Amino acid sequence: MSNFIKSTLLLFVIFLIQLIIYSSFIQDEISTWNATKNEISAKMQGDKIAPFIVSTRAITIDANVKEVWNTLVTLGADRGGFFAYTFLERLLGFEAHTLDVPKDYIYDMRVGRLVPTTATKDEKYSFLVVASKKYEYFVLEGWGSFALKQISSTQTRLIIRTHGLKGLYTWAEVSDLVFEPFHYIMEKRMLLGIKNIIENPLDLDSNIKYDILWFSSLVLSALLILVFIYKNNSFVCFIFASIYSFLWLYCLLIFNPLSLYAFGLLVLVFISIILLPKKVIKNRWD
């Protein structure tokens, strides 16, 4: 058996291990990220129109309800963007960005408004506002419910409940398994982005740089892990690659998107490729 085939089989085994870890330990956690038991079980506006509930996520923001609402309703490619990875939004050509939205300008989130996800404002890729109550909630058809709960005069709880897709149950389950991690990555960053733009508006430029470093470090780490697997198909290297893949998965889904974690993993994998003893490299499976 060639070394390429051996490495490919090892990669497949690692992928299966990661899939088991994700479905057994991570999937439930990311579907309820930062939400309390009461928030998860509580009824929300829009639940009746949801084919099924995919997730309930939340975050505490150190600001009053009005300030959070006035920022939240600038959601959309035609307004303030999606508060997630601004550098990606700019590459997609959004007309407005989270950095450019005037803090003192109040937008409406009225029923019937289309929230576009693309710079072309294509209705096919837009979310329709089907319910809204100022300073309390709004519901986007095809996405879910956004609700604000006042904790105190200086703290607000933002809760997002994501709805499942319409269609056959089997297809919905498959779609949930495949696309939900990507939706979670963006939605989690959006929640953190809204919190950051309200609490630390002066730090936004530096945050964009850190986001780029986080994103690029994860991409490069994944590529280096592949190189590591195909360069060394010994048992010891398989163990190292499994550990690095596990850390990569956690950097992507569990840890907050901090560049320190992703860059640290990148350095660790790079050092392993360079410094791994030659005796270990030559000790391949036959």
PDB file of C-alpha atoms in Angstrom:
ATOM      1  CA  MET A   1       0.000   0.000   0.000  1.00  0.00           C
ATOM      2  CA  SER A   2       1.435   3.372  -1.013  1.00  0.00           C
ATOM      3  CA  ASN A   3       2.185   6.067   1.534  1.00  0.00           C
ATOM      4  CA  PHE A   4      -0.396   8.334  -0.134  1.00  0.00           C
ATOM      5  CA  ILE A   5      -3.176   5.785   0.358  1.00  0.00           C
ATOM      6  CA  LYS A   6      -2.083   5.182   3.958  1.00  0.00           C
ATOM      7  CA  SER A   7      -2.129   8.901   4.694  1.00  0.00           C
ATOM      8  CA  THR A   8      -5.527   9.274   3.035  1.00  0.00           C
ATOM      9  CA  LEU A   9      -6.921   6.458   5.189  1.00  0.00           C
ATOM     10  CA  LEU A  10      -5.450   8.103   8.299  1.00  0.00           C
ATOM     11  CA  LEU A  11      -7.061  11.381   7.279  1.00  0.00           C
ATOM     12  CA  PHE A  12     -10.404   9.609   6.879  1.00  0.00           C
ATOM     13  CA  VAL A  13     -10.082   8.020  10.340  1.00  0.00           C
ATOM     14  CA  ILE A  14      -9.254  11.409  11.884  1.00  0.00           C
ATOM     15  CA  PHE A  15     -12.276  12.906  10.131  1.00  0.00           C
ATOM     16  CA  LEU A  16     -14.531  10.186  11.562  1.00  0.00           C
ATOM     17  CA  ILE A  17     -13.138  10.797  15.042  1.00  0.00           C
ATOM     18  CA  GLN A  18     -13.821  14.518  14.693  1.00  0.00           C
ATOM     19  CA  LEU A  19     -17.346  13.823  13.462  1.00  0.00           C
ATOM     20  CA  ILE A  20     -18.020  11.620  16.495  1.00  0.00           C
ATOM     21  CA  ILE A  21     -16.610  14.281  18.835  1.00  0.00           C
ATOM     22  CA  TYR A  22     -18.736  16.950  17.165  1.00  0.00           C
ATOM     23  CA  SER A  23     -22.008  15.007  17.262  1.00  0.00           C
ATOM     24  CA  SER A  24     -21.434  13.687  20.804  1.00  0.00           C
ATOM     25  CA  PHE A  25     -20.033  16.706  22.637  1.00  0.00           C
ATOM     26  CA  ILE A  26     -20.019  19.861  20.529  1.00  0.00           C
ATOM     27  CA  GLN A  27     -23.291  19.998  18.599  1.00  0.00           C
ATOM     28  CA  ASP A  28     -25.525  20.499  21.630  1.00  0.00           C
ATOM     29  CA  GLU A  29     -23.162  23.061  23.118  1.00  0.00           C
ATOM     30  CA  ILE A  30     -23.008  25.265  20.026  1.00  0.00           C
ATOM     31  CA  SER A  31     -26.785  25.086  19.545  1.00  0.00           C
ATOM     32  CA  THR A  32     -27.298  26.660  22.983  1.00  0.00           C
ATOM     33  CA  TRP A  33     -24.181  28.833  23.147  1.00  0.00           C
ATOM     34  CA  ASN A  34     -24.227  31.146  26.169  1.00  0.00           C
ATOM     35  CA  ALA A  35     -27.993  30.718  26.664  1.00  0.00           C
ATOM     36  CA  THR A  36     -29.536  29.854  30.024  1.00  0.00           C
ATOM     37  CA  LYS A  37     -31.903  26.923  30.562  1.00  0.00           C
ATOM     38  CA  ASN A  38     -34.806  29.339  30.933  1.00  0.00           C
ATOM     39  CA  GLU A  39     -33.927  31.069  27.655  1.00  0.00           C
ATOM     40  CA  ILE A  40     -33.664  27.737  25.863  1.00  0.00           C
ATOM     41  CA  SER A  41     -37.053  26.510  27.088  1.00  0.00           C
ATOM     42  CA  ALA A  42     -38.888  29.849  26.910  1.00  0.00           C
ATOM     43  CA  LYS A  43     -41.395  30.557  24.154  1.00  0.00           C
ATOM     44  CA  MET A  44     -40.358  33.295  21.732  1.00  0.00           C
ATOM     45  CA  GLN A  45     -42.051  35.287  19.013  1.00  0.00           C
ATOM     46  CA  GLY A  46     -41.862  33.369  15.751  1.00  0.00           C
ATOM     47  CA  ASP A  47     -41.818  29.887  17.267  1.00  0.00           C
ATOM     48  CA  LYS A  48     -45.162  29.090  15.628  1.00  0.00           C
ATOM     49  CA  ILE A  49     -43.864  29.737  12.110  1.00  0.00           C
ATOM     50  CA  ALA A  50     -40.666  27.726  12.612  1.00  0.00           C
ATOM     51  CA  PRO A  51     -40.618  24.237  11.028  1.00  0.00           C
ATOM     52  CA  PHE A  52     -38.410  23.345  13.987  1.00  0.00           C
ATOM     53  CA  ILE A  53     -35.942  25.089  16.321  1.00  0.00           C
ATOM     54  CA  VAL A  54     -32.248  24.705  15.507  1.00  0.00           C
ATOM     55  CA  SER A  55     -30.620  26.813  18.200  1.00  0.00           C
ATOM     56  CA  THR A  56     -31.005  29.407  20.946  1.00  0.00           C
ATOM     57  CA  ARG A  57     -27.979  31.612  21.611  1.00  0.00           C
ATOM     58  CA  ALA A  58     -27.524  34.688  23.750  1.00  0.00           C
ATOM     59  CA  ILE A  59     -25.143  37.304  25.056  1.00  0.00           C
ATOM     60  CA  THR A  60     -25.133  39.998  27.753  1.00  0.00           C
ATOM     61  CA  ILE A  61     -24.356  43.522  26.573  1.00  0.00           C
ATOM     62  CA  ASP A  62     -23.372  46.337  28.926  1.00  0.00           C
ATOM     63  CA  ALA A  63     -25.827  48.878  27.557  1.00  0.00           C
ATOM     64  CA  ASN A  64     -29.490  49.776  27.871  1.00  0.00           C
ATOM     65  CA  VAL A  65     -32.170  48.210  25.684  1.00  0.00           C
ATOM     66  CA  LYS A  66     -32.590  51.275  23.481  1.00  0.00           C
ATOM     67  CA  GLU A  67     -28.903  51.434  22.576  1.00  0.00           C
ATOM     68  CA  VAL A  68     -28.764  47.732  21.760  1.00  0.00           C
ATOM     69  CA  TRP A  69     -31.940  47.967  19.661  1.00  0.00           C
ATOM     70  CA  ASN A  70     -30.696  50.975  17.690  1.00  0.00           C
ATOM     71  CA  THR A  71     -27.566  49.038  16.780  1.00  0.00           C
ATOM     72  CA  LEU A  72     -29.315  45.735  16.130  1.00  0.00           C
ATOM     73  CA  VAL A  73     -31.830  47.172  13.639  1.00  0.00           C
ATOM     74  CA  THR A  74     -28.999  48.282  11.355  1.00  0.00           C
ATOM     75  CA  LEU A  75     -28.641  44.592  10.490  1.00  0.00           C
ATOM     76  CA  GLY A  76     -28.364  43.941   6.756  1.00  0.00           C
ATOM     77  CA  ALA A  77     -26.028  44.233   3.786  1.00  0.00           C
ATOM     78  CA  ASP A  78     -27.651  47.573   2.880  1.00  0.00           C
ATOM     79  CA  ARG A  79     -27.143  49.083   6.322  1.00  0.00           C
ATOM     80  CA  GLY A  80     -24.640  48.131   8.991  1.00  0.00           C
ATOM     81  CA  GLY A  81     -23.643  44.693   7.757  1.00  0.00           C
ATOM     82  CA  PHE A  82     -23.934  41.662   9.993  1.00  0.00           C
ATOM     83  CA  PHE A  83     -21.501  42.636  12.776  1.00  0.00           C
ATOM     84  CA  ALA A  84     -19.486  39.467  12.203  1.00  0.00           C
ATOM     85  CA  TYR A  85     -16.307  39.403  10.115  1.00  0.00           C
ATOM     86  CA  THR A  86     -16.183  42.894   8.643  1.00  0.00           C
ATOM     87  CA  PHE A  87     -13.255  42.097   6.356  1.00  0.00           C
ATOM     88  CA  LEU A  88     -15.355  39.369   4.696  1.00  0.00           C
ATOM     89  CA  GLU A  89     -18.324  41.722   4.390  1.00  0.00           C
ATOM     90  CA  ARG A  90     -16.153  44.269   2.607  1.00  0.00           C
ATOM     91  CA  LEU A  91     -14.901  41.614   0.200  1.00  0.00           C
ATOM     92  CA  LEU A  92     -18.544  40.777  -0.554  1.00  0.00           C
ATOM     93  CA  GLY A  93     -19.156  44.424  -1.426  1.00  0.00           C
ATOM     94  CA  PHE A  94     -21.678  45.384   1.221  1.00  0.00           C
ATOM     95  CA  GLU A  95     -22.766  49.002   0.801  1.00  0.00           C
ATOM     96  CA  ALA A  96     -22.539  49.723   4.505  1.00  0.00           C
ATOM     97  CA  HIS A  97     -20.368  48.382   7.258  1.00  0.00           C
ATOM     98  CA  THR A  98     -20.602  48.104  10.997  1.00  0.00           C
ATOM     99  CA  LEU A  99     -17.892  50.733  11.310  1.00  0.00           C
ATOM    100  CA  ASP A 100     -19.767  53.287   9.202  1.00  0.00           C
ATOM    101  CA  VAL A 101     -23.162  53.274  10.920  1.00  0.00           C
ATOM    102  CA  PRO A 102     -23.917  56.512  12.802  1.00  0.00           C
ATOM    103  CA  LYS A 103     -24.575  55.674  16.430  1.00  0.00           C
ATOM    104  CA  ASP A 104     -27.226  58.390  16.764  1.00  0.00           C
ATOM    105  CA  TYR A 105     -29.241  57.351  13.715  1.00  0.00           C
ATOM    106  CA  ILE A 106     -32.244  55.154  14.505  1.00  0.00           C
ATOM    107  CA  TYR A 107     -33.476  52.775  11.806  1.00  0.00           C
ATOM    108  CA  ASP A 108     -36.784  50.980  11.725  1.00  0.00           C
ATOM    109  CA  MET A 109     -37.203  47.207  11.715  1.00  0.00           C
ATOM    110  CA  ARG A 110     -40.790  47.333  10.554  1.00  0.00           C
ATOM    111  CA  VAL A 111     -42.866  44.389   9.321  1.00  0.00           C
ATOM    112  CA  GLY A 112     -42.403  43.923   5.579  1.00  0.00           C
ATOM    113  CA  ARG A 113     -38.819  45.115   5.462  1.00  0.00           C
ATOM    114  CA  LEU A 114     -36.409  42.902   3.538  1.00  0.00           C
ATOM    115  CA  VAL A 115     -33.029  42.368   5.184  1.00  0.00           C
ATOM    116  CA  PRO A 116     -30.626  41.621   2.312  1.00  0.00           C
ATOM    117  CA  THR A 117     -27.654  39.311   2.738  1.00  0.00           C
ATOM    118  CA  THR A 118     -25.940  40.380  -0.491  1.00  0.00           C
ATOM    119  CA  ALA A 119     -24.828  43.697  -1.939  1.00  0.00           C
ATOM    120  CA  THR A 120     -27.203  43.208  -4.894  1.00  0.00           C
ATOM    121  CA  LYS A 121     -30.224  43.198  -2.552  1.00  0.00           C
ATOM    122  CA  ASP A 122     -31.604  40.134  -4.316  1.00  0.00           C
ATOM    123  CA  GLU A 123     -34.957  39.286  -2.700  1.00  0.00           C
ATOM    124  CA  LYS A 124     -34.127  35.606  -3.076  1.00  0.00           C
ATOM    125  CA  TYR A 125     -31.299  36.077  -0.577  1.00  0.00           C
ATOM    126  CA  SER A 126     -33.129  38.383   1.819  1.00  0.00           C
ATOM    127  CA  PHE A 127     -34.970  37.842   5.091  1.00  0.00           C
ATOM    128  CA  LEU A 128     -38.499  39.216   5.451  1.00  0.00           C
ATOM    129  CA  VAL A 129     -39.448  40.878   8.742  1.00  0.00           C
ATOM    130  CA  VAL A 130     -42.701  39.140   9.726  1.00  0.00           C
ATOM    131  CA  ALA A 131     -43.076  40.474  13.276  1.00  0.00           C
ATOM    132  CA  SER A 132     -41.575  43.356  15.222  1.00  0.00           C
ATOM    133  CA  LYS A 133     -42.028  45.302  18.443  1.00  0.00           C
ATOM    134  CA  LYS A 134     -39.700  48.206  19.075  1.00  0.00           C
ATOM    135  CA  TYR A 135     -37.094  47.634  21.787  1.00  0.00           C
ATOM    136  CA  GLU A 136     -38.354  44.080  22.336  1.00  0.00           C
ATOM    137  CA  TYR A 137     -38.099  41.752  19.330  1.00  0.00           C
ATOM    138  CA  PHE A 138     -38.266  41.164  15.598  1.00  0.00           C
ATOM    139  CA  VAL A 139     -38.631  37.969  13.577  1.00  0.00           C
ATOM    140  CA  LEU A 140     -36.909  37.266  10.249  1.00  0.00           C
ATOM    141  CA  GLU A 141     -38.544  34.628   8.077  1.00  0.00           C
ATOM    142  CA  GLY A 142     -35.957  32.019   7.158  1.00  0.00           C
ATOM    143  CA  TRP A 143     -33.620  32.985  10.004  1.00  0.00           C
ATOM    144  CA  GLY A 144     -35.359  33.306  13.356  1.00  0.00           C
ATOM    145  CA  SER A 145     -36.215  35.545  16.297  1.00  0.00           C
ATOM    146  CA  PHE A 146     -34.165  38.346  17.849  1.00  0.00           C
ATOM    147  CA  ALA A 147     -35.251  39.353  21.348  1.00  0.00           C
ATOM    148  CA  LEU A 148     -34.020  41.871  23.908  1.00  0.00           C
ATOM    149  CA  LYS A 149     -34.459  41.420  27.653  1.00  0.00           C
ATOM    150  CA  GLN A 150     -33.544  44.222  30.034  1.00  0.00           C
ATOM    151  CA  ILE A 151     -31.444  43.011  32.954  1.00  0.00           C
ATOM    152  CA  SER A 152     -30.849  46.457  34.434  1.00  0.00           C
ATOM    153  CA  SER A 153     -30.598  50.048  33.275  1.00  0.00           C
ATOM    154  CA  THR A 154     -27.080  49.312  32.028  1.00  0.00           C
ATOM    155  CA  GLN A 155     -27.332  45.688  30.878  1.00  0.00           C
ATOM    156  CA  THR A 156     -29.354  43.949  28.178  1.00  0.00           C
ATOM    157  CA  ARG A 157     -29.673  40.333  27.163  1.00  0.00           C
ATOM    158  CA  LEU A 158     -29.751  39.650  23.399  1.00  0.00           C
ATOM    159  CA  ILE A 159     -31.251  36.275  22.454  1.00  0.00           C
ATOM    160  CA  ILE A 160     -31.346  34.759  18.963  1.00  0.00           C
ATOM    161  CA  ARG A 161     -33.437  31.706  18.193  1.00  0.00           C
ATOM    162  CA  THR A 162     -32.647  30.152  14.819  1.00  0.00           C
ATOM    163  CA  HIS A 163     -35.355  28.364  12.866  1.00  0.00           C
ATOM    164  CA  GLY A 164     -34.876  25.206  10.812  1.00  0.00           C
ATOM    165  CA  LEU A 165     -35.356  24.983   7.061  1.00  0.00           C
ATOM    166  CA  LYS A 166     -38.605  24.062   5.397  1.00  0.00           C
ATOM    167  CA  GLY A 167     -38.654  20.766   3.551  1.00  0.00           C
ATOM    168  CA  LEU A 168     -38.497  17.053   4.084  1.00  0.00           C
ATOM    169  CA  TYR A 169     -37.417  16.066   7.581  1.00  0.00           C
ATOM    170  CA  THR A 170     -34.511  13.940   6.335  1.00  0.00           C
ATOM    171  CA  TRP A 171     -33.126  16.760   4.194  1.00  0.00           C
ATOM    172  CA  ALA A 172     -33.577  19.229   7.051  1.00  0.00           C
ATOM    173  CA  GLU A 173     -31.569  16.980   9.358  1.00  0.00           C
ATOM    174  CA  VAL A 174     -28.755  16.619   6.807  1.00  0.00           C
ATOM    175  CA  SER A 175     -28.755  20.356   6.132  1.00  0.00           C
ATOM    176  CA  ASP A 176     -28.639  21.042   9.864  1.00  0.00           C
ATOM    177  CA  LEU A 177     -25.627  18.770  10.319  1.00  0.00           C
ATOM    178  CA  VAL A 178     -23.707  20.249   7.382  1.00  0.00           C
ATOM    179  CA  PHE A 179     -24.548  23.952   7.510  1.00  0.00           C
ATOM    180  CA  GLU A 180     -25.274  24.630  11.182  1.00  0.00           C
ATOM    181  CA  PRO A 181     -21.583  24.787  12.227  1.00  0.00           C
ATOM    182  CA  PHE A 182     -20.975  27.496   9.602  1.00  0.00           C
ATOM    183  CA  HIS A 183     -24.087  29.394  10.663  1.00  0.00           C
ATOM    184  CA  TYR A 184     -22.991  29.093  14.291  1.00  0.00           C
ATOM    185  CA  ILE A 185     -19.531  30.503  13.537  1.00  0.00           C
ATOM    186  CA  MET A 186     -21.063  33.580  11.913  1.00  0.00           C
ATOM    187  CA  GLU A 187     -23.892  34.014  14.426  1.00  0.00           C
ATOM    188  CA  LYS A 188     -21.586  33.690  17.417  1.00  0.00           C
ATOM    189  CA  ARG A 189     -19.236  36.273  15.920  1.00  0.00           C
ATOM    190  CA  MET A 190     -22.226  38.497  15.189  1.00  0.00           C
ATOM    191  CA  LEU A 191     -23.310  38.396  18.838  1.00  0.00           C
ATOM    192  CA  LEU A 192     -19.765  39.170  19.969  1.00  0.00           C
ATOM    193  CA  GLY A 193     -19.531  41.864  17.286  1.00  0.00           C
ATOM    194  CA  ILE A 194     -22.716  43.604  18.428  1.00  0.00           C
ATOM    195  CA  LYS A 195     -21.464  43.505  22.007  1.00  0.00           C
ATOM    196  CA  ASN A 196     -18.090  44.901  20.985  1.00  0.00           C
ATOM    197  CA  ILE A 197     -19.374  47.664  18.712  1.00  0.00           C
ATOM    198  CA  ILE A 198     -21.580  48.941  21.554  1.00  0.00           C
ATOM    199  CA  GLU A 199     -19.149  48.519  24.447  1.00  0.00           C
ATOM    200  CA  ASN A 200     -15.823  49.276  22.716  1.00  0.00           C
ATOM    201  CA  PRO A 201     -16.478  51.279  19.528  1.00  0.00           C
ATOM    202  CA  LEU A 202     -12.919  52.656  19.451  1.00  0.00           C
ATOM    203  CA  ASP A 203     -11.350  49.184  19.218  1.00  0.00           C
ATOM    204  CA  LEU A 204     -13.060  48.134  15.976  1.00  0.00           C
ATOM    205  CA  ASP A 205     -10.118  48.705  13.619  1.00  0.00           C
ATOM    206  CA  SER A 206      -7.809  46.541  15.709  1.00  0.00           C
ATOM    207  CA  ASN A 207     -10.516  43.876  15.989  1.00  0.00           C
ATOM    208  CA  ILE A 208     -10.652  43.588  12.199  1.00  0.00           C
ATOM    209  CA  LYS A 209      -6.912  42.875  12.153  1.00  0.00           C
ATOM    210  CA  TYR A 210      -7.316  40.240  14.861  1.00  0.00           C
ATOM    211  CA  ASP A 211     -10.186  38.646  12.920  1.00  0.00           C
ATOM    212  CA  ILE A 212      -8.006  38.405   9.827  1.00  0.00           C
ATOM    213  CA  LEU A 213      -5.211  36.858  11.886  1.00  0.00           C
ATOM    214  CA  TRP A 214      -7.654  34.370  13.469  1.00  0.00           C
ATOM    215  CA  PHE A 215      -9.154  33.392  10.130  1.00  0.00           C
ATOM    216  CA  SER A 216      -5.860  33.083   8.252  1.00  0.00           C
ATOM    217  CA  SER A 217      -4.219  31.171  11.124  1.00  0.00           C
ATOM    218  CA  LEU A 218      -7.023  28.595  11.135  1.00  0.00           C
ATOM    219  CA  VAL A 219      -6.839  28.144   7.363  1.00  0.00           C
ATOM    220  CA  LEU A 220      -3.057  27.756   7.440  1.00  0.00           C
ATOM    221  CA  SER A 221      -3.263  25.423  10.451  1.00  0.00           C
ATOM    222  CA  ALA A 222      -5.672  23.158   8.563  1.00  0.00           C
ATOM    223  CA  LEU A 223      -3.351  23.083   5.553  1.00  0.00           C
ATOM    224  CA  LEU A 224      -0.314  22.337   7.729  1.00  0.00           C
ATOM    225  CA  ILE A 225      -2.169  19.516   9.492  1.00  0.00           C
ATOM    226  CA  LEU A 226      -2.819  17.995   6.058  1.00  0.00           C
ATOM    227  CA  VAL A 227       0.863  18.378   5.193  1.00  0.00           C
ATOM    228  CA  PHE A 228       1.755  16.789   8.518  1.00  0.00           C
ATOM    229  CA  ILE A 229      -0.475  13.777   7.802  1.00  0.00           C
ATOM    230  CA  TYR A 230       0.768  13.216   4.257  1.00  0.00           C
ATOM    231  CA  LYS A 231       4.393  13.794   5.163  1.00  0.00           C
ATOM    232  CA  ASN A 232       4.417  11.386   8.106  1.00  0.00           C
ATOM    233  CA  ASN A 233       2.079   8.397   8.319  1.00  0.00           C
ATOM    234  CA  SER A 234       3.606   6.790  11.394  1.00  0.00           C
ATOM    235  CA  PHE A 235       1.472   5.927  14.410  1.00  0.00           C
ATOM    236  CA  VAL A 236       3.080   8.679  16.510  1.00  0.00           C
ATOM    237  CA  CYS A 237       2.365  11.247  13.809  1.00  0.00           C
ATOM    238  CA  PHE A 238      -1.207   9.985  13.604  1.00  0.00           C
ATOM    239  CA  ILE A 239      -1.597  10.702  17.339  1.00  0.00           C
ATOM    240  CA  PHE A 240      -0.110  14.180  16.930  1.00  0.00           C
ATOM    241  CA  ALA A 241      -2.330  14.919  13.937  1.00  0.00           C
ATOM    242  CA  SER A 242      -5.414  13.741  15.846  1.00  0.00           C
ATOM    243  CA  ILE A 243      -4.571  16.032  18.764  1.00  0.00           C
ATOM    244  CA  TYR A 244      -3.948  18.994  16.458  1.00  0.00           C
ATOM    245  CA  SER A 245      -7.211  18.323  14.612  1.00  0.00           C
ATOM    246  CA  PHE A 246      -9.038  18.218  17.930  1.00  0.00           C
ATOM    247  CA  LEU A 247      -7.488  21.553  18.949  1.00  0.00           C
ATOM    248  CA  TRP A 248      -8.341  23.013  15.546  1.00  0.00           C
ATOM    249  CA  LEU A 249     -11.982  21.988  15.966  1.00  0.00           C
ATOM    250  CA  TYR A 250     -12.129  23.602  19.388  1.00  0.00           C
ATOM    251  CA  CYS A 251     -10.451  26.795  18.153  1.00  0.00           C
ATOM    252  CA  LEU A 252     -13.083  26.973  15.432  1.00  0.00           C
ATOM    253  CA  LEU A 253     -16.203  26.106  17.413  1.00  0.00           C
ATOM    254  CA  ILE A 254     -15.715  26.227  21.178  1.00  0.00           C
ATOM    255  CA  PHE A 255     -13.172  28.897  22.043  1.00  0.00           C
ATOM    256  CA  ASN A 256     -13.972  32.536  21.378  1.00  0.00           C
ATOM    257  CA  PRO A 257     -12.526  33.653  18.018  1.00  0.00           C
ATOM    258  CA  LEU A 258      -9.309  35.025  19.493  1.00  0.00           C
ATOM    259  CA  SER A 259      -6.277  35.243  17.237  1.00  0.00           C
ATOM    260  CA  LEU A 260      -4.014  34.078  20.080  1.00  0.00           C
ATOM    261  CA  TYR A 261      -5.536  30.585  20.076  1.00  0.00           C
ATOM    262  CA  ALA A 262      -5.489  30.119  16.313  1.00  0.00           C
ATOM    263  CA  PHE A 263      -2.004  31.577  15.855  1.00  0.00           C
ATOM    264  CA  GLY A 264      -0.693  29.478  18.746  1.00  0.00           C
ATOM    265  CA  LEU A 265      -2.009  26.328  17.060  1.00  0.00           C
ATOM    266  CA  LEU A 266      -0.428  27.392  13.774  1.00  0.00           C
ATOM    267  CA  VAL A 267       2.965  27.819  15.436  1.00  0.00           C
ATOM    268  CA  LEU A 268       2.615  24.478  17.242  1.00  0.00           C
ATOM    269  CA  VAL A 269       1.854  22.531  14.058  1.00  0.00           C
ATOM    270  CA  PHE A 270       4.619  24.307  12.147  1.00  0.00           C
ATOM    271  CA  ILE A 271       7.198  23.523  14.834  1.00  0.00           C
ATOM    272  CA  SER A 272       6.095  19.875  14.865  1.00  0.00           C
ATOM    273  CA  ILE A 273       6.603  19.557  11.122  1.00  0.00           C
ATOM    274  CA  ILE A 274      10.073  21.081  11.358  1.00  0.00           C
ATOM    275  CA  LEU A 275      11.347  19.496  14.564  1.00  0.00           C
ATOM    276  CA  LEU A 276       9.705  16.068  14.635  1.00  0.00           C
ATOM    277  CA  PRO A 277      12.568  13.537  15.031  1.00  0.00           C
ATOM    278  CA  LYS A 278      13.556  11.773  11.829  1.00  0.00           C
ATOM    279  CA  LYS A 279      13.349   8.394  13.565  1.00  0.00           C
ATOM    280  CA  VAL A 280       9.647   8.993  14.162  1.00  0.00           C
ATOM    281  CA  ILE A 281       9.120  10.085  10.573  1.00  0.00           C
ATOM    282  CA  LYS A 282      10.784   6.956   9.216  1.00  0.00           C
ATOM    283  CA  ASN A 283       8.823   4.668  11.524  1.00  0.00           C
ATOM    284  CA  ARG A 284       5.905   4.213   9.107  1.00  0.00           C
ATOM    285  CA  TRP A 285       3.179   1.633   9.184  1.00  0.00           C
ATOM    286  CA  ASP A 286       3.727  -1.204   6.754  1.00  0.00           C
TER     287      ASP A 286
END
